[in-house]
Amino acid sequence: MARPRVTVYFSEEIYKHLSERADREVRTVANLVEYLVVQAVQEDIEKSDRSNSNDRD
């Protein structure tokens, strides 16, 4: 099963920053963006879990 795809547009400034970081980390821009999004979603899930846990106390 193919993974879902999404198209994202960045300003030149943001893309330049992402490209430079990807080069430093020896990865593609697409891979870096995927990594950053996954990290943000995981943080959001953890934050939500902590909030829900506090609501039950």
PDB file of N, CA and C in Angstrom, residues 5-44:
ATOM      1  N   ARG A   5       0.482  11.052   0.123  1.00  0.00           N
ATOM      2  CA  ARG A   5       1.370  12.151  -0.253  1.00  0.00           C
ATOM      3  C   ARG A   5       0.675  13.468  -0.023  1.00  0.00           C
ATOM      4  N   VAL A   6       1.487  14.492   0.156  1.00  0.00           N
ATOM      5  CA  VAL A   6       0.968  15.842   0.321  1.00  0.00           C
ATOM      6  C   VAL A   6       1.924  16.804  -0.380  1.00  0.00           C
ATOM      7  N   THR A   7       1.392  17.874  -0.913  1.00  0.00           N
ATOM      8  CA  THR A   7       2.207  18.901  -1.542  1.00  0.00           C
ATOM      9  C   THR A   7       2.233  20.112  -0.621  1.00  0.00           C
ATOM     10  N   VAL A   8       3.434  20.633  -0.397  1.00  0.00           N
ATOM     11  CA  VAL A   8       3.602  21.772   0.501  1.00  0.00           C
ATOM     12  C   VAL A   8       4.411  22.836  -0.234  1.00  0.00           C
ATOM     13  N   TYR A   9       4.021  24.082  -0.061  1.00  0.00           N
ATOM     14  CA  TYR A   9       4.750  25.201  -0.652  1.00  0.00           C
ATOM     15  C   TYR A   9       5.371  26.024   0.460  1.00  0.00           C
ATOM     16  N   PHE A  10       6.663  26.370   0.301  1.00  0.00           N
ATOM     17  CA  PHE A  10       7.389  27.162   1.278  1.00  0.00           C
ATOM     18  C   PHE A  10       7.876  28.451   0.639  1.00  0.00           C
ATOM     19  N   SER A  11       8.089  29.456   1.457  1.00  0.00           N
ATOM     20  CA  SER A  11       8.752  30.661   0.965  1.00  0.00           C
ATOM     21  C   SER A  11      10.195  30.283   0.624  1.00  0.00           C
ATOM     22  N   GLU A  12      10.826  31.108  -0.195  1.00  0.00           N
ATOM     23  CA  GLU A  12      12.229  30.851  -0.564  1.00  0.00           C
ATOM     24  C   GLU A  12      13.114  30.796   0.676  1.00  0.00           C
ATOM     25  N   GLU A  13      12.848  31.676   1.638  1.00  0.00           N
ATOM     26  CA  GLU A  13      13.656  31.743   2.859  1.00  0.00           C
ATOM     27  C   GLU A  13      13.545  30.444   3.666  1.00  0.00           C
ATOM     28  N   ILE A  14      12.340  29.946   3.839  1.00  0.00           N
ATOM     29  CA  ILE A  14      12.135  28.704   4.597  1.00  0.00           C
ATOM     30  C   ILE A  14      12.755  27.529   3.850  1.00  0.00           C
ATOM     31  N   TYR A  15      12.549  27.474   2.543  1.00  0.00           N
ATOM     32  CA  TYR A  15      13.122  26.374   1.760  1.00  0.00           C
ATOM     33  C   TYR A  15      14.645  26.389   1.836  1.00  0.00           C
ATOM     34  N   LYS A  16      15.239  27.571   1.773  1.00  0.00           N
ATOM     35  CA  LYS A  16      16.703  27.670   1.853  1.00  0.00           C
ATOM     36  C   LYS A  16      17.183  27.119   3.189  1.00  0.00           C
ATOM     37  N   HIS A  17      16.509  27.496   4.263  1.00  0.00           N
ATOM     38  CA  HIS A  17      16.884  26.996   5.587  1.00  0.00           C
ATOM     39  C   HIS A  17      16.759  25.468   5.640  1.00  0.00           C
ATOM     40  N   LEU A  18      15.621  24.935   5.156  1.00  0.00           N
ATOM     41  CA  LEU A  18      15.421  23.485   5.152  1.00  0.00           C
ATOM     42  C   LEU A  18      16.487  22.788   4.317  1.00  0.00           C
ATOM     43  N   SER A  19      16.793  23.352   3.166  1.00  0.00           N
ATOM     44  CA  SER A  19      17.788  22.757   2.273  1.00  0.00           C
ATOM     45  C   SER A  19      19.174  22.721   2.928  1.00  0.00           C
ATOM     46  N   GLU A  20      19.540  23.810   3.579  1.00  0.00           N
ATOM     47  CA  GLU A  20      20.843  23.857   4.251  1.00  0.00           C
ATOM     48  C   GLU A  20      20.899  22.855   5.400  1.00  0.00           C
ATOM     49  N   ARG A  21      19.817  22.767   6.168  1.00  0.00           N
ATOM     50  CA  ARG A  21      19.787  21.793   7.266  1.00  0.00           C
ATOM     51  C   ARG A  21      19.832  20.368   6.727  1.00  0.00           C
ATOM     52  N   ALA A  22      19.081  20.102   5.672  1.00  0.00           N
ATOM     53  CA  ALA A  22      19.089  18.762   5.068  1.00  0.00           C
ATOM     54  C   ALA A  22      20.499  18.401   4.601  1.00  0.00           C
ATOM     55  N   ASP A  23      21.197  19.348   3.995  1.00  0.00           N
ATOM     56  CA  ASP A  23      22.574  19.093   3.563  1.00  0.00           C
ATOM     57  C   ASP A  23      23.469  18.751   4.746  1.00  0.00           C
ATOM     58  N   ARG A  24      23.328  19.496   5.837  1.00  0.00           N
ATOM     59  CA  ARG A  24      24.141  19.221   7.030  1.00  0.00           C
ATOM     60  C   ARG A  24      23.857  17.836   7.597  1.00  0.00           C
ATOM     61  N   GLU A  25      22.603  17.412   7.498  1.00  0.00           N
ATOM     62  CA  GLU A  25      22.202  16.123   8.057  1.00  0.00           C
ATOM     63  C   GLU A  25      22.270  14.992   7.035  1.00  0.00           C
ATOM     64  N   VAL A  26      22.777  15.287   5.863  1.00  0.00           N
ATOM     65  CA  VAL A  26      22.936  14.324   4.767  1.00  0.00           C
ATOM     66  C   VAL A  26      21.617  13.582   4.517  1.00  0.00           C
ATOM     67  N   ARG A  27      20.583  14.355   4.226  1.00  0.00           N
ATOM     68  CA  ARG A  27      19.266  13.804   3.904  1.00  0.00           C
ATOM     69  C   ARG A  27      18.605  14.718   2.890  1.00  0.00           C
ATOM     70  N   THR A  28      17.532  14.261   2.307  1.00  0.00           N
ATOM     71  CA  THR A  28      16.790  15.086   1.364  1.00  0.00           C
ATOM     72  C   THR A  28      15.892  16.062   2.125  1.00  0.00           C
ATOM     73  N   VAL A  29      15.483  17.107   1.435  1.00  0.00           N
ATOM     74  CA  VAL A  29      14.550  18.063   2.038  1.00  0.00           C
ATOM     75  C   VAL A  29      13.245  17.345   2.381  1.00  0.00           C
ATOM     76  N   ALA A  30      12.770  16.502   1.480  1.00  0.00           N
ATOM     77  CA  ALA A  30      11.515  15.777   1.732  1.00  0.00           C
ATOM     78  C   ALA A  30      11.632  14.912   2.982  1.00  0.00           C
ATOM     79  N   ASN A  31      12.758  14.234   3.148  1.00  0.00           N
ATOM     80  CA  ASN A  31      12.951  13.393   4.329  1.00  0.00           C
ATOM     81  C   ASN A  31      13.018  14.240   5.588  1.00  0.00           C
ATOM     82  N   LEU A  32      13.677  15.381   5.524  1.00  0.00           N
ATOM     83  CA  LEU A  32      13.753  16.283   6.674  1.00  0.00           C
ATOM     84  C   LEU A  32      12.374  16.793   7.053  1.00  0.00           C
ATOM     85  N   VAL A  33      11.591  17.198   6.057  1.00  0.00           N
ATOM     86  CA  VAL A  33      10.241  17.699   6.337  1.00  0.00           C
ATOM     87  C   VAL A  33       9.391  16.603   6.964  1.00  0.00           C
ATOM     88  N   GLU A  34       9.487  15.382   6.445  1.00  0.00           N
ATOM     89  CA  GLU A  34       8.740  14.270   7.045  1.00  0.00           C
ATOM     90  C   GLU A  34       9.158  14.087   8.504  1.00  0.00           C
ATOM     91  N   TYR A  35      10.454  14.090   8.763  1.00  0.00           N
ATOM     92  CA  TYR A  35      10.967  13.936  10.127  1.00  0.00           C
ATOM     93  C   TYR A  35      10.413  15.024  11.045  1.00  0.00           C
ATOM     94  N   LEU A  36      10.454  16.273  10.591  1.00  0.00           N
ATOM     95  CA  LEU A  36       9.980  17.392  11.414  1.00  0.00           C
ATOM     96  C   LEU A  36       8.483  17.292  11.697  1.00  0.00           C
ATOM     97  N   VAL A  37       7.717  16.885  10.700  1.00  0.00           N
ATOM     98  CA  VAL A  37       6.269  16.745  10.889  1.00  0.00           C
ATOM     99  C   VAL A  37       5.978  15.610  11.869  1.00  0.00           C
ATOM    100  N   VAL A  38       6.653  14.492  11.721  1.00  0.00           N
ATOM    101  CA  VAL A  38       6.453  13.360  12.638  1.00  0.00           C
ATOM    102  C   VAL A  38       6.786  13.785  14.065  1.00  0.00           C
ATOM    103  N   GLN A  39       7.896  14.511  14.253  1.00  0.00           N
ATOM    104  CA  GLN A  39       8.271  14.986  15.584  1.00  0.00           C
ATOM    105  C   GLN A  39       7.182  15.885  16.163  1.00  0.00           C
ATOM    106  N   ALA A  40       6.663  16.798  15.361  1.00  0.00           N
ATOM    107  CA  ALA A  40       5.622  17.719  15.830  1.00  0.00           C
ATOM    108  C   ALA A  40       4.348  16.968  16.201  1.00  0.00           C
ATOM    109  N   VAL A  41       3.974  15.991  15.405  1.00  0.00           N
ATOM    110  CA  VAL A  41       2.759  15.218  15.694  1.00  0.00           C
ATOM    111  C   VAL A  41       2.949  14.398  16.969  1.00  0.00           C
ATOM    112  N   GLN A  42       4.112  13.776  17.128  1.00  0.00           N
ATOM    113  CA  GLN A  42       4.368  13.004  18.339  1.00  0.00           C
ATOM    114  C   GLN A  42       4.322  13.886  19.584  1.00  0.00           C
ATOM    115  N   GLU A  43       4.892  15.091  19.497  1.00  0.00           N
ATOM    116  CA  GLU A  43       4.833  16.023  20.623  1.00  0.00           C
ATOM    117  C   GLU A  43       3.390  16.413  20.920  1.00  0.00           C
ATOM    118  N   ASP A  44       2.608  16.639  19.874  1.00  0.00           N
ATOM    119  CA  ASP A  44       1.202  17.004  20.045  1.00  0.00           C
ATOM    120  C   ASP A  44       0.420  15.876  20.711  1.00  0.00           C
TER     121      ASP A  44
END
